[in-house]
């Protein structure tokens, strides 16, 4: 008995999490008298038959499982009563996994929604009977306010899958792309590096052969695409962290600016509750306001952000950003003044 316990301990310490999950799944099927064979298990676990054969070998060698092949039923069974050590997963841990699955599934626009649901179902099947969570109550009591997905879901699922494959296999992609800021359509050859979800939209960060630099492209603005046979090598200088370090979200510009914004006391309380950027410095003012300083390159993105605060925020630097915000505010003032005059005439 001591030898078997030692084997189990060694198995749990050396087996990967993925293998351990499959082993528990196989054990439950065999213990339930379902007589599974390698082909059936491989299909349900979505792995190769060779992987299942290795898992069964681990069950025998590390856990001492008395597995035999039943020729009559054409599947595996136990020669005698056998049990695995209980899977040590608390209700809190399962709750965390469940909430993570719900959060990820709400992002949409990826082929992973059903995969996540299948993974959760398999995990629940492997849990000990003592873990009991009312999932209907969780559906009712907990939700996530994620921005609606931008673009057609079917289009995004298709292009997302092709781009992910191209990233993993290092294949260049030919695209026809619509640039909203210029209202123009161009054909590009890109080397996709990374997929990123930001504020309701999916983007691919890629080297653009047309512009000869790394840029980001919105997936919903890619009109047509084709994964080519041409293979590429990721630039050794590329780092996602470095690429985004001077961005407020995803936009980048040719020059890094010291952005300085003054917020009044009304907005200051909210501004200092959040971390906006890795470079941020906050200086509190005697009147309850504050000054926020950040090093950013994409001024259009921060311009839109500042305008969202209305008269509660004032750009102090750089001068070009201050002028941009001023022009936008003046144009808005004219628009509302004109609307007011029309209303008075009516």
mmCIF file of C-alpha atoms in Angstrom:
data_model
loop_
_atom_site.group_PDB
_atom_site.id
_atom_site.type_symbol
_atom_site.label_atom_id
_atom_site.label_comp_id
_atom_site.label_asym_id
_atom_site.label_seq_id
_atom_site.Cartn_x
_atom_site.Cartn_y
_atom_site.Cartn_z
ATOM 1 C CA UNK A 1 0.000 0.000 0.000
ATOM 2 C CA UNK A 2 2.846 2.360 0.869
ATOM 3 C CA UNK A 3 4.379 1.721 -2.560
ATOM 4 C CA UNK A 4 1.138 2.655 -4.314
ATOM 5 C CA UNK A 5 0.822 5.878 -2.269
ATOM 6 C CA UNK A 6 4.409 6.755 -3.106
ATOM 7 C CA UNK A 7 3.692 6.202 -6.797
ATOM 8 C CA UNK A 8 0.624 8.453 -6.590
ATOM 9 C CA UNK A 9 2.619 11.186 -4.927
ATOM 10 C CA UNK A 10 5.332 10.956 -7.576
ATOM 11 C CA UNK A 11 2.687 11.018 -10.304
ATOM 12 C CA UNK A 12 0.982 14.146 -9.008
ATOM 13 C CA UNK A 13 4.322 15.908 -8.656
ATOM 14 C CA UNK A 14 5.622 15.090 -12.123
ATOM 15 C CA UNK A 15 2.531 14.989 -14.338
ATOM 16 C CA UNK A 16 1.559 18.183 -16.140
ATOM 17 C CA UNK A 17 -1.764 19.845 -15.330
ATOM 18 C CA UNK A 18 -3.135 19.018 -18.780
ATOM 19 C CA UNK A 19 -2.184 15.337 -18.416
ATOM 20 C CA UNK A 20 -3.611 15.212 -14.895
ATOM 21 C CA UNK A 21 -6.944 16.602 -16.099
ATOM 22 C CA UNK A 22 -7.106 13.979 -18.862
ATOM 23 C CA UNK A 23 -6.152 11.193 -16.433
ATOM 24 C CA UNK A 24 -9.046 12.086 -14.110
ATOM 25 C CA UNK A 25 -11.399 12.154 -17.097
ATOM 26 C CA UNK A 26 -10.234 8.702 -18.271
ATOM 27 C CA UNK A 27 -10.495 7.325 -14.737
ATOM 28 C CA UNK A 28 -14.089 8.506 -14.310
ATOM 29 C CA UNK A 29 -15.141 6.899 -17.599
ATOM 30 C CA UNK A 30 -13.496 3.589 -16.741
ATOM 31 C CA UNK A 31 -14.785 3.596 -13.143
ATOM 32 C CA UNK A 32 -18.315 4.303 -14.438
ATOM 33 C CA UNK A 33 -18.184 1.105 -16.521
ATOM 34 C CA UNK A 34 -18.309 2.881 -19.881
ATOM 35 C CA UNK A 35 -15.511 0.729 -21.373
ATOM 36 C CA UNK A 36 -13.850 3.586 -23.296
ATOM 37 C CA UNK A 37 -11.208 2.784 -25.893
ATOM 38 C CA UNK A 38 -8.334 4.940 -27.133
ATOM 39 C CA UNK A 39 -10.173 6.267 -30.195
ATOM 40 C CA UNK A 40 -13.248 7.370 -28.219
ATOM 41 C CA UNK A 41 -11.154 9.008 -25.494
ATOM 42 C CA UNK A 42 -9.013 10.845 -28.043
ATOM 43 C CA UNK A 43 -12.147 12.190 -29.740
ATOM 44 C CA UNK A 44 -13.731 13.435 -26.502
ATOM 45 C CA UNK A 45 -10.496 14.887 -25.113
ATOM 46 C CA UNK A 46 -9.574 16.411 -28.493
ATOM 47 C CA UNK A 47 -6.032 14.987 -28.410
ATOM 48 C CA UNK A 48 -4.143 12.362 -30.403
ATOM 49 C CA UNK A 49 -4.521 8.651 -29.727
ATOM 50 C CA UNK A 50 -0.831 8.539 -28.825
ATOM 51 C CA UNK A 51 -1.475 11.103 -26.065
ATOM 52 C CA UNK A 52 -4.294 8.950 -24.655
ATOM 53 C CA UNK A 53 -2.025 5.880 -24.719
ATOM 54 C CA UNK A 54 0.585 7.796 -22.683
ATOM 55 C CA UNK A 55 -2.090 8.893 -20.188
ATOM 56 C CA UNK A 56 -3.268 5.297 -19.721
ATOM 57 C CA UNK A 57 0.343 4.259 -19.201
ATOM 58 C CA UNK A 58 0.687 6.931 -16.517
ATOM 59 C CA UNK A 59 -2.468 5.651 -14.839
ATOM 60 C CA UNK A 60 -0.928 2.177 -14.698
ATOM 61 C CA UNK A 61 2.673 3.048 -13.761
ATOM 62 C CA UNK A 62 2.366 6.089 -11.498
ATOM 63 C CA UNK A 63 -1.041 5.523 -9.937
ATOM 64 C CA UNK A 64 -1.118 1.741 -9.891
ATOM 65 C CA UNK A 65 -4.434 1.585 -11.739
ATOM 66 C CA UNK A 66 -5.478 -2.050 -12.484
ATOM 67 C CA UNK A 67 -6.464 -1.283 -16.093
ATOM 68 C CA UNK A 68 -7.146 -4.120 -18.494
ATOM 69 C CA UNK A 69 -8.537 -4.175 -22.011
ATOM 70 C CA UNK A 70 -11.864 -5.976 -22.286
ATOM 71 C CA UNK A 71 -12.019 -7.611 -25.722
ATOM 72 C CA UNK A 72 -15.743 -8.330 -25.438
ATOM 73 C CA UNK A 73 -16.663 -4.677 -24.775
ATOM 74 C CA UNK A 74 -13.729 -3.376 -26.852
ATOM 75 C CA UNK A 75 -12.698 -0.943 -24.160
ATOM 76 C CA UNK A 76 -10.871 -0.534 -20.853
ATOM 77 C CA UNK A 77 -12.065 -1.582 -17.400
ATOM 78 C CA UNK A 78 -10.644 -2.013 -13.916
ATOM 79 C CA UNK A 79 -9.876 -5.542 -12.687
ATOM 80 C CA UNK A 80 -10.786 -4.454 -9.169
ATOM 81 C CA UNK A 81 -12.089 -1.408 -7.325
ATOM 82 C CA UNK A 82 -9.750 1.550 -7.781
ATOM 83 C CA UNK A 83 -9.855 5.276 -6.986
ATOM 84 C CA UNK A 84 -7.591 8.240 -7.611
ATOM 85 C CA UNK A 85 -6.678 10.841 -4.968
ATOM 86 C CA UNK A 86 -9.414 13.506 -4.918
ATOM 87 C CA UNK A 87 -8.765 16.517 -7.123
ATOM 88 C CA UNK A 88 -7.833 19.297 -4.724
ATOM 89 C CA UNK A 89 -9.874 22.187 -6.064
ATOM 90 C CA UNK A 90 -11.816 24.388 -3.682
ATOM 91 C CA UNK A 91 -15.149 26.016 -4.435
ATOM 92 C CA UNK A 92 -13.345 29.357 -4.506
ATOM 93 C CA UNK A 93 -10.908 28.098 -7.140
ATOM 94 C CA UNK A 94 -13.715 26.687 -9.246
ATOM 95 C CA UNK A 95 -15.612 29.969 -8.887
ATOM 96 C CA UNK A 96 -12.534 31.850 -10.149
ATOM 97 C CA UNK A 97 -12.263 29.568 -13.192
ATOM 98 C CA UNK A 98 -15.973 29.905 -13.901
ATOM 99 C CA UNK A 99 -15.902 33.708 -13.712
ATOM 100 C CA UNK A 100 -12.821 33.788 -15.927
ATOM 101 C CA UNK A 101 -14.638 31.655 -18.489
ATOM 102 C CA UNK A 102 -17.661 33.969 -18.423
ATOM 103 C CA UNK A 103 -15.487 37.049 -18.766
ATOM 104 C CA UNK A 104 -13.541 35.631 -21.704
ATOM 105 C CA UNK A 105 -16.661 34.388 -23.467
ATOM 106 C CA UNK A 106 -18.145 37.906 -23.399
ATOM 107 C CA UNK A 107 -15.287 39.300 -25.466
ATOM 108 C CA UNK A 108 -16.782 37.644 -28.539
ATOM 109 C CA UNK A 109 -15.327 37.651 -32.013
ATOM 110 C CA UNK A 110 -13.133 34.600 -31.420
ATOM 111 C CA UNK A 111 -13.650 30.888 -32.024
ATOM 112 C CA UNK A 112 -12.922 30.190 -28.349
ATOM 113 C CA UNK A 113 -16.416 30.643 -26.899
ATOM 114 C CA UNK A 114 -17.505 27.033 -27.377
ATOM 115 C CA UNK A 115 -14.063 25.719 -26.447
ATOM 116 C CA UNK A 116 -14.261 27.576 -23.122
ATOM 117 C CA UNK A 117 -17.716 26.179 -22.412
ATOM 118 C CA UNK A 118 -16.515 22.648 -23.223
ATOM 119 C CA UNK A 119 -13.476 23.060 -20.965
ATOM 120 C CA UNK A 120 -15.656 24.190 -18.064
ATOM 121 C CA UNK A 121 -18.020 21.227 -18.559
ATOM 122 C CA UNK A 122 -15.065 18.815 -18.493
ATOM 123 C CA UNK A 123 -13.675 20.460 -15.362
ATOM 124 C CA UNK A 124 -17.015 20.154 -13.579
ATOM 125 C CA UNK A 125 -17.145 16.471 -14.516
ATOM 126 C CA UNK A 126 -13.779 15.881 -12.862
ATOM 127 C CA UNK A 127 -14.514 17.713 -9.608
ATOM 128 C CA UNK A 128 -15.226 15.801 -6.406
ATOM 129 C CA UNK A 129 -18.856 15.598 -5.369
ATOM 130 C CA UNK A 130 -18.215 17.944 -2.412
ATOM 131 C CA UNK A 131 -17.798 20.913 -4.745
ATOM 132 C CA UNK A 132 -21.276 22.293 -5.308
ATOM 133 C CA UNK A 133 -21.959 25.701 -6.851
ATOM 134 C CA UNK A 134 -25.299 27.051 -8.018
ATOM 135 C CA UNK A 135 -24.357 28.257 -11.504
ATOM 136 C CA UNK A 136 -27.841 29.652 -12.145
ATOM 137 C CA UNK A 137 -27.431 31.975 -9.157
ATOM 138 C CA UNK A 138 -24.051 33.118 -10.495
ATOM 139 C CA UNK A 139 -25.621 33.913 -13.874
ATOM 140 C CA UNK A 140 -28.225 36.024 -12.079
ATOM 141 C CA UNK A 141 -25.947 37.727 -9.525
ATOM 142 C CA UNK A 142 -22.749 38.489 -11.496
ATOM 143 C CA UNK A 143 -22.209 40.215 -14.833
ATOM 144 C CA UNK A 144 -19.460 42.092 -16.707
ATOM 145 C CA UNK A 145 -19.996 45.437 -18.429
ATOM 146 C CA UNK A 146 -17.857 44.897 -21.523
ATOM 147 C CA UNK A 147 -18.255 47.187 -24.501
ATOM 148 C CA UNK A 148 -20.217 45.640 -27.400
ATOM 149 C CA UNK A 149 -17.993 44.045 -30.011
ATOM 150 C CA UNK A 150 -17.251 46.270 -32.987
ATOM 151 C CA UNK A 151 -17.823 44.652 -36.367
ATOM 152 C CA UNK A 152 -19.644 41.620 -37.726
ATOM 153 C CA UNK A 153 -19.052 38.599 -35.458
ATOM 154 C CA UNK A 154 -18.889 35.999 -38.252
ATOM 155 C CA UNK A 155 -16.361 38.114 -40.162
ATOM 156 C CA UNK A 156 -14.265 38.563 -37.019
ATOM 157 C CA UNK A 157 -14.321 34.870 -36.113
ATOM 158 C CA UNK A 158 -13.104 33.934 -39.596
ATOM 159 C CA UNK A 159 -10.305 36.486 -39.795
ATOM 160 C CA UNK A 160 -9.307 35.977 -36.154
ATOM 161 C CA UNK A 161 -8.784 32.261 -36.730
ATOM 162 C CA UNK A 162 -6.711 32.810 -39.883
ATOM 163 C CA UNK A 163 -4.582 35.519 -38.278
ATOM 164 C CA UNK A 164 -3.929 33.446 -35.175
ATOM 165 C CA UNK A 165 -2.772 30.563 -37.382
ATOM 166 C CA UNK A 166 -0.594 32.976 -39.379
ATOM 167 C CA UNK A 167 0.975 34.319 -36.172
ATOM 168 C CA UNK A 168 1.724 30.837 -34.854
ATOM 169 C CA UNK A 169 3.061 29.504 -38.151
ATOM 170 C CA UNK A 170 4.779 32.782 -39.148
ATOM 171 C CA UNK A 171 2.995 33.318 -42.468
ATOM 172 C CA UNK A 172 2.556 36.741 -44.081
ATOM 173 C CA UNK A 173 -0.999 37.851 -44.879
ATOM 174 C CA UNK A 174 -2.233 39.839 -47.881
ATOM 175 C CA UNK A 175 -5.006 42.241 -46.835
ATOM 176 C CA UNK A 176 -7.237 44.908 -48.326
ATOM 177 C CA UNK A 177 -7.616 47.475 -45.562
ATOM 178 C CA UNK A 178 -9.932 50.429 -44.999
ATOM 179 C CA UNK A 179 -8.283 53.354 -43.164
ATOM 180 C CA UNK A 180 -11.080 55.288 -41.464
ATOM 181 C CA UNK A 181 -9.032 58.439 -40.759
ATOM 182 C CA UNK A 182 -8.249 58.891 -44.486
ATOM 183 C CA UNK A 183 -11.384 57.201 -45.826
ATOM 184 C CA UNK A 184 -9.123 55.157 -48.102
ATOM 185 C CA UNK A 185 -8.739 51.508 -49.099
ATOM 186 C CA UNK A 186 -5.262 50.055 -49.698
ATOM 187 C CA UNK A 187 -3.733 46.647 -50.323
ATOM 188 C CA UNK A 188 -1.046 45.580 -47.849
ATOM 189 C CA UNK A 189 1.249 42.667 -47.104
ATOM 190 C CA UNK A 190 1.617 42.274 -43.344
ATOM 191 C CA UNK A 191 3.574 40.011 -40.990
ATOM 192 C CA UNK A 192 1.198 39.517 -38.023
ATOM 193 C CA UNK A 193 2.863 39.569 -34.595
ATOM 194 C CA UNK A 194 0.109 39.843 -31.994
ATOM 195 C CA UNK A 195 -3.690 40.017 -31.547
ATOM 196 C CA UNK A 196 -5.032 42.539 -29.028
ATOM 197 C CA UNK A 197 -8.546 43.309 -27.767
ATOM 198 C CA UNK A 198 -9.122 46.946 -26.785
ATOM 199 C CA UNK A 199 -12.345 48.801 -26.018
ATOM 200 C CA UNK A 200 -14.666 46.534 -27.932
ATOM 201 C CA UNK A 201 -12.455 45.977 -30.993
ATOM 202 C CA UNK A 202 -9.872 43.410 -32.089
ATOM 203 C CA UNK A 203 -6.557 44.583 -33.548
ATOM 204 C CA UNK A 204 -3.558 42.857 -35.067
ATOM 205 C CA UNK A 205 -0.127 44.345 -34.476
ATOM 206 C CA UNK A 206 1.926 43.590 -37.583
ATOM 207 C CA UNK A 207 4.884 44.644 -39.680
ATOM 208 C CA UNK A 208 3.487 46.467 -42.723
ATOM 209 C CA UNK A 209 5.571 45.992 -45.870
ATOM 210 C CA UNK A 210 3.755 48.961 -47.460
ATOM 211 C CA UNK A 211 4.764 51.406 -44.692
ATOM 212 C CA UNK A 212 7.900 49.474 -43.696
ATOM 213 C CA UNK A 213 7.136 49.685 -40.007
ATOM 214 C CA UNK A 214 5.153 47.922 -37.290
ATOM 215 C CA UNK A 215 1.543 49.127 -37.175
ATOM 216 C CA UNK A 216 -1.804 48.036 -35.789
ATOM 217 C CA UNK A 217 -4.811 47.142 -37.937
ATOM 218 C CA UNK A 218 -8.443 46.832 -36.811
ATOM 219 C CA UNK A 219 -9.798 43.418 -37.768
ATOM 220 C CA UNK A 220 -13.243 44.802 -38.605
ATOM 221 C CA UNK A 221 -11.639 47.134 -41.188
ATOM 222 C CA UNK A 222 -9.867 44.344 -43.065
ATOM 223 C CA UNK A 223 -12.119 43.925 -46.100
ATOM 224 C CA UNK A 224 -10.357 40.900 -47.619
ATOM 225 C CA UNK A 225 -7.439 38.737 -46.548
ATOM 226 C CA UNK A 226 -5.382 35.754 -47.643
ATOM 227 C CA UNK A 227 -2.760 33.838 -45.673
ATOM 228 C CA UNK A 228 0.213 33.450 -48.024
ATOM 229 C CA UNK A 229 2.913 30.785 -48.263
ATOM 230 C CA UNK A 230 5.533 33.451 -47.545
ATOM 231 C CA UNK A 231 7.090 32.962 -44.121
ATOM 232 C CA UNK A 232 8.554 35.706 -41.959
ATOM 233 C CA UNK A 233 10.727 36.126 -38.891
ATOM 234 C CA UNK A 234 9.597 38.390 -36.057
ATOM 235 C CA UNK A 235 11.908 41.370 -35.709
ATOM 236 C CA UNK A 236 14.325 40.681 -32.814
ATOM 237 C CA UNK A 237 13.709 44.265 -31.657
ATOM 238 C CA UNK A 238 9.958 43.729 -31.243
ATOM 239 C CA UNK A 239 8.534 43.626 -27.733
ATOM 240 C CA UNK A 240 4.818 44.074 -27.062
ATOM 241 C CA UNK A 241 5.548 45.907 -23.828
ATOM 242 C CA UNK A 242 7.970 48.298 -25.534
ATOM 243 C CA UNK A 243 5.623 48.797 -28.483
ATOM 244 C CA UNK A 244 2.754 49.889 -26.245
ATOM 245 C CA UNK A 245 4.695 51.653 -23.494
ATOM 246 C CA UNK A 246 4.009 55.158 -24.880
ATOM 247 C CA UNK A 247 0.399 54.460 -25.807
ATOM 248 C CA UNK A 248 -2.662 55.312 -23.745
ATOM 249 C CA UNK A 249 -4.361 52.275 -25.260
ATOM 250 C CA UNK A 250 -3.203 51.157 -28.691
ATOM 251 C CA UNK A 251 -2.492 54.290 -30.745
ATOM 252 C CA UNK A 252 1.128 55.334 -31.344
ATOM 253 C CA UNK A 253 2.748 58.323 -32.956
ATOM 254 C CA UNK A 254 6.171 59.201 -34.387
ATOM 255 C CA UNK A 255 7.240 61.269 -31.369
ATOM 256 C CA UNK A 256 6.979 60.866 -27.591
ATOM 257 C CA UNK A 257 5.443 63.864 -25.805
ATOM 258 C CA UNK A 258 5.262 64.945 -22.182
ATOM 259 C CA UNK A 259 1.488 65.231 -21.814
ATOM 260 C CA UNK A 260 0.341 67.439 -18.925
ATOM 261 C CA UNK A 261 -3.339 67.756 -18.019
ATOM 262 C CA UNK A 262 -4.904 69.723 -15.162
ATOM 263 C CA UNK A 263 -8.137 68.353 -13.654
ATOM 264 C CA UNK A 264 -10.411 70.331 -11.357
ATOM 265 C CA UNK A 265 -11.542 69.084 -7.949
ATOM 266 C CA UNK A 266 -14.673 67.461 -9.423
ATOM 267 C CA UNK A 267 -12.739 65.020 -11.628
ATOM 268 C CA UNK A 268 -9.559 64.807 -9.544
ATOM 269 C CA UNK A 269 -11.148 62.414 -7.064
ATOM 270 C CA UNK A 270 -11.913 60.000 -9.893
ATOM 271 C CA UNK A 271 -8.615 60.437 -11.761
ATOM 272 C CA UNK A 272 -6.446 59.476 -8.801
ATOM 273 C CA UNK A 273 -8.462 56.311 -8.166
ATOM 274 C CA UNK A 274 -7.149 54.675 -11.351
ATOM 275 C CA UNK A 275 -3.788 53.863 -12.875
ATOM 276 C CA UNK A 276 -3.890 55.370 -16.371
ATOM 277 C CA UNK A 277 -0.367 54.778 -17.674
ATOM 278 C CA UNK A 278 2.937 53.276 -16.540
ATOM 279 C CA UNK A 279 4.678 56.679 -16.849
ATOM 280 C CA UNK A 280 2.053 58.694 -14.968
ATOM 281 C CA UNK A 281 2.952 61.203 -12.265
ATOM 282 C CA UNK A 282 0.222 62.928 -10.237
ATOM 283 C CA UNK A 283 0.664 66.260 -8.473
ATOM 284 C CA UNK A 284 -2.160 67.256 -6.141
ATOM 285 C CA UNK A 285 -3.113 70.939 -6.051
ATOM 286 C CA UNK A 286 -4.175 73.026 -2.993
ATOM 287 C CA UNK A 287 -7.636 73.653 -4.475
ATOM 288 C CA UNK A 288 -8.430 69.907 -4.629
ATOM 289 C CA UNK A 289 -7.519 69.537 -8.287
ATOM 290 C CA UNK A 290 -4.505 67.715 -9.675
ATOM 291 C CA UNK A 291 -2.027 67.664 -12.552
ATOM 292 C CA UNK A 292 -1.525 64.391 -14.425
ATOM 293 C CA UNK A 293 1.696 63.886 -16.397
ATOM 294 C CA UNK A 294 2.293 61.030 -18.873
ATOM 295 C CA UNK A 295 4.735 60.232 -21.670
ATOM 296 C CA UNK A 296 2.659 59.414 -24.757
ATOM 297 C CA UNK A 297 3.106 59.333 -28.516
ATOM 298 C CA UNK A 298 -0.451 59.003 -29.851
ATOM 299 C CA UNK A 299 -2.000 62.450 -29.356
ATOM 300 C CA UNK A 300 -5.278 61.732 -31.148
ATOM 301 C CA UNK A 301 -6.196 59.071 -28.625
ATOM 302 C CA UNK A 302 -5.430 61.273 -25.614
ATOM 303 C CA UNK A 303 -7.264 64.184 -27.290
ATOM 304 C CA UNK A 304 -10.469 62.171 -27.455
ATOM 305 C CA UNK A 305 -9.945 61.063 -23.874
ATOM 306 C CA UNK A 306 -9.488 64.625 -22.565
ATOM 307 C CA UNK A 307 -12.519 65.925 -24.458
ATOM 308 C CA UNK A 308 -14.623 63.378 -22.600
ATOM 309 C CA UNK A 309 -14.064 65.366 -19.393
ATOM 310 C CA UNK A 310 -15.435 68.593 -20.882
ATOM 311 C CA UNK A 311 -14.522 71.751 -18.960
ATOM 312 C CA UNK A 312 -13.164 69.735 -16.011
ATOM 313 C CA UNK A 313 -9.850 69.036 -17.810
ATOM 314 C CA UNK A 314 -7.300 71.428 -19.348
ATOM 315 C CA UNK A 315 -4.328 70.403 -21.467
ATOM 316 C CA UNK A 316 -1.205 72.305 -20.398
ATOM 317 C CA UNK A 317 1.282 70.510 -22.662
ATOM 318 C CA UNK A 318 2.336 69.801 -25.345
ATOM 319 C CA UNK A 319 1.278 72.941 -27.273
ATOM 320 C CA UNK A 320 0.054 70.972 -30.314
ATOM 321 C CA UNK A 321 -2.298 68.887 -28.166
ATOM 322 C CA UNK A 322 -3.594 72.001 -26.409
ATOM 323 C CA UNK A 323 -4.279 73.609 -29.802
ATOM 324 C CA UNK A 324 -6.038 70.478 -31.100
ATOM 325 C CA UNK A 325 -8.334 70.342 -28.060
ATOM 326 C CA UNK A 326 -8.963 74.099 -28.311
ATOM 327 C CA UNK A 327 -9.965 73.843 -31.983
ATOM 328 C CA UNK A 328 -12.276 70.926 -31.240
ATOM 329 C CA UNK A 329 -13.883 72.732 -28.292
ATOM 330 C CA UNK A 330 -14.376 75.896 -30.372
ATOM 331 C CA UNK A 331 -16.001 73.910 -33.179
ATOM 332 C CA UNK A 332 -18.300 72.225 -30.658
ATOM 333 C CA UNK A 333 -19.196 75.613 -29.200
ATOM 334 C CA UNK A 334 -20.121 76.943 -32.639
ATOM 335 C CA UNK A 335 -22.200 73.831 -33.329
ATOM 336 C CA UNK A 336 -24.219 74.203 -30.142
ATOM 337 C CA UNK A 337 -24.517 77.979 -30.516
ATOM 338 C CA UNK A 338 -25.857 77.515 -34.054
ATOM 339 C CA UNK A 339 -28.292 74.866 -32.832
ATOM 340 C CA UNK A 340 -29.458 77.195 -30.065
ATOM 341 C CA UNK A 341 -30.105 80.044 -32.514
ATOM 342 C CA UNK A 342 -32.120 77.756 -34.773
ATOM 343 C CA UNK A 343 -34.118 76.622 -31.766
ATOM 344 C CA UNK A 344 -34.837 80.255 -30.794
ATOM 345 C CA UNK A 345 -36.104 81.026 -34.302
ATOM 346 C CA UNK A 346 -38.524 78.142 -34.113
#
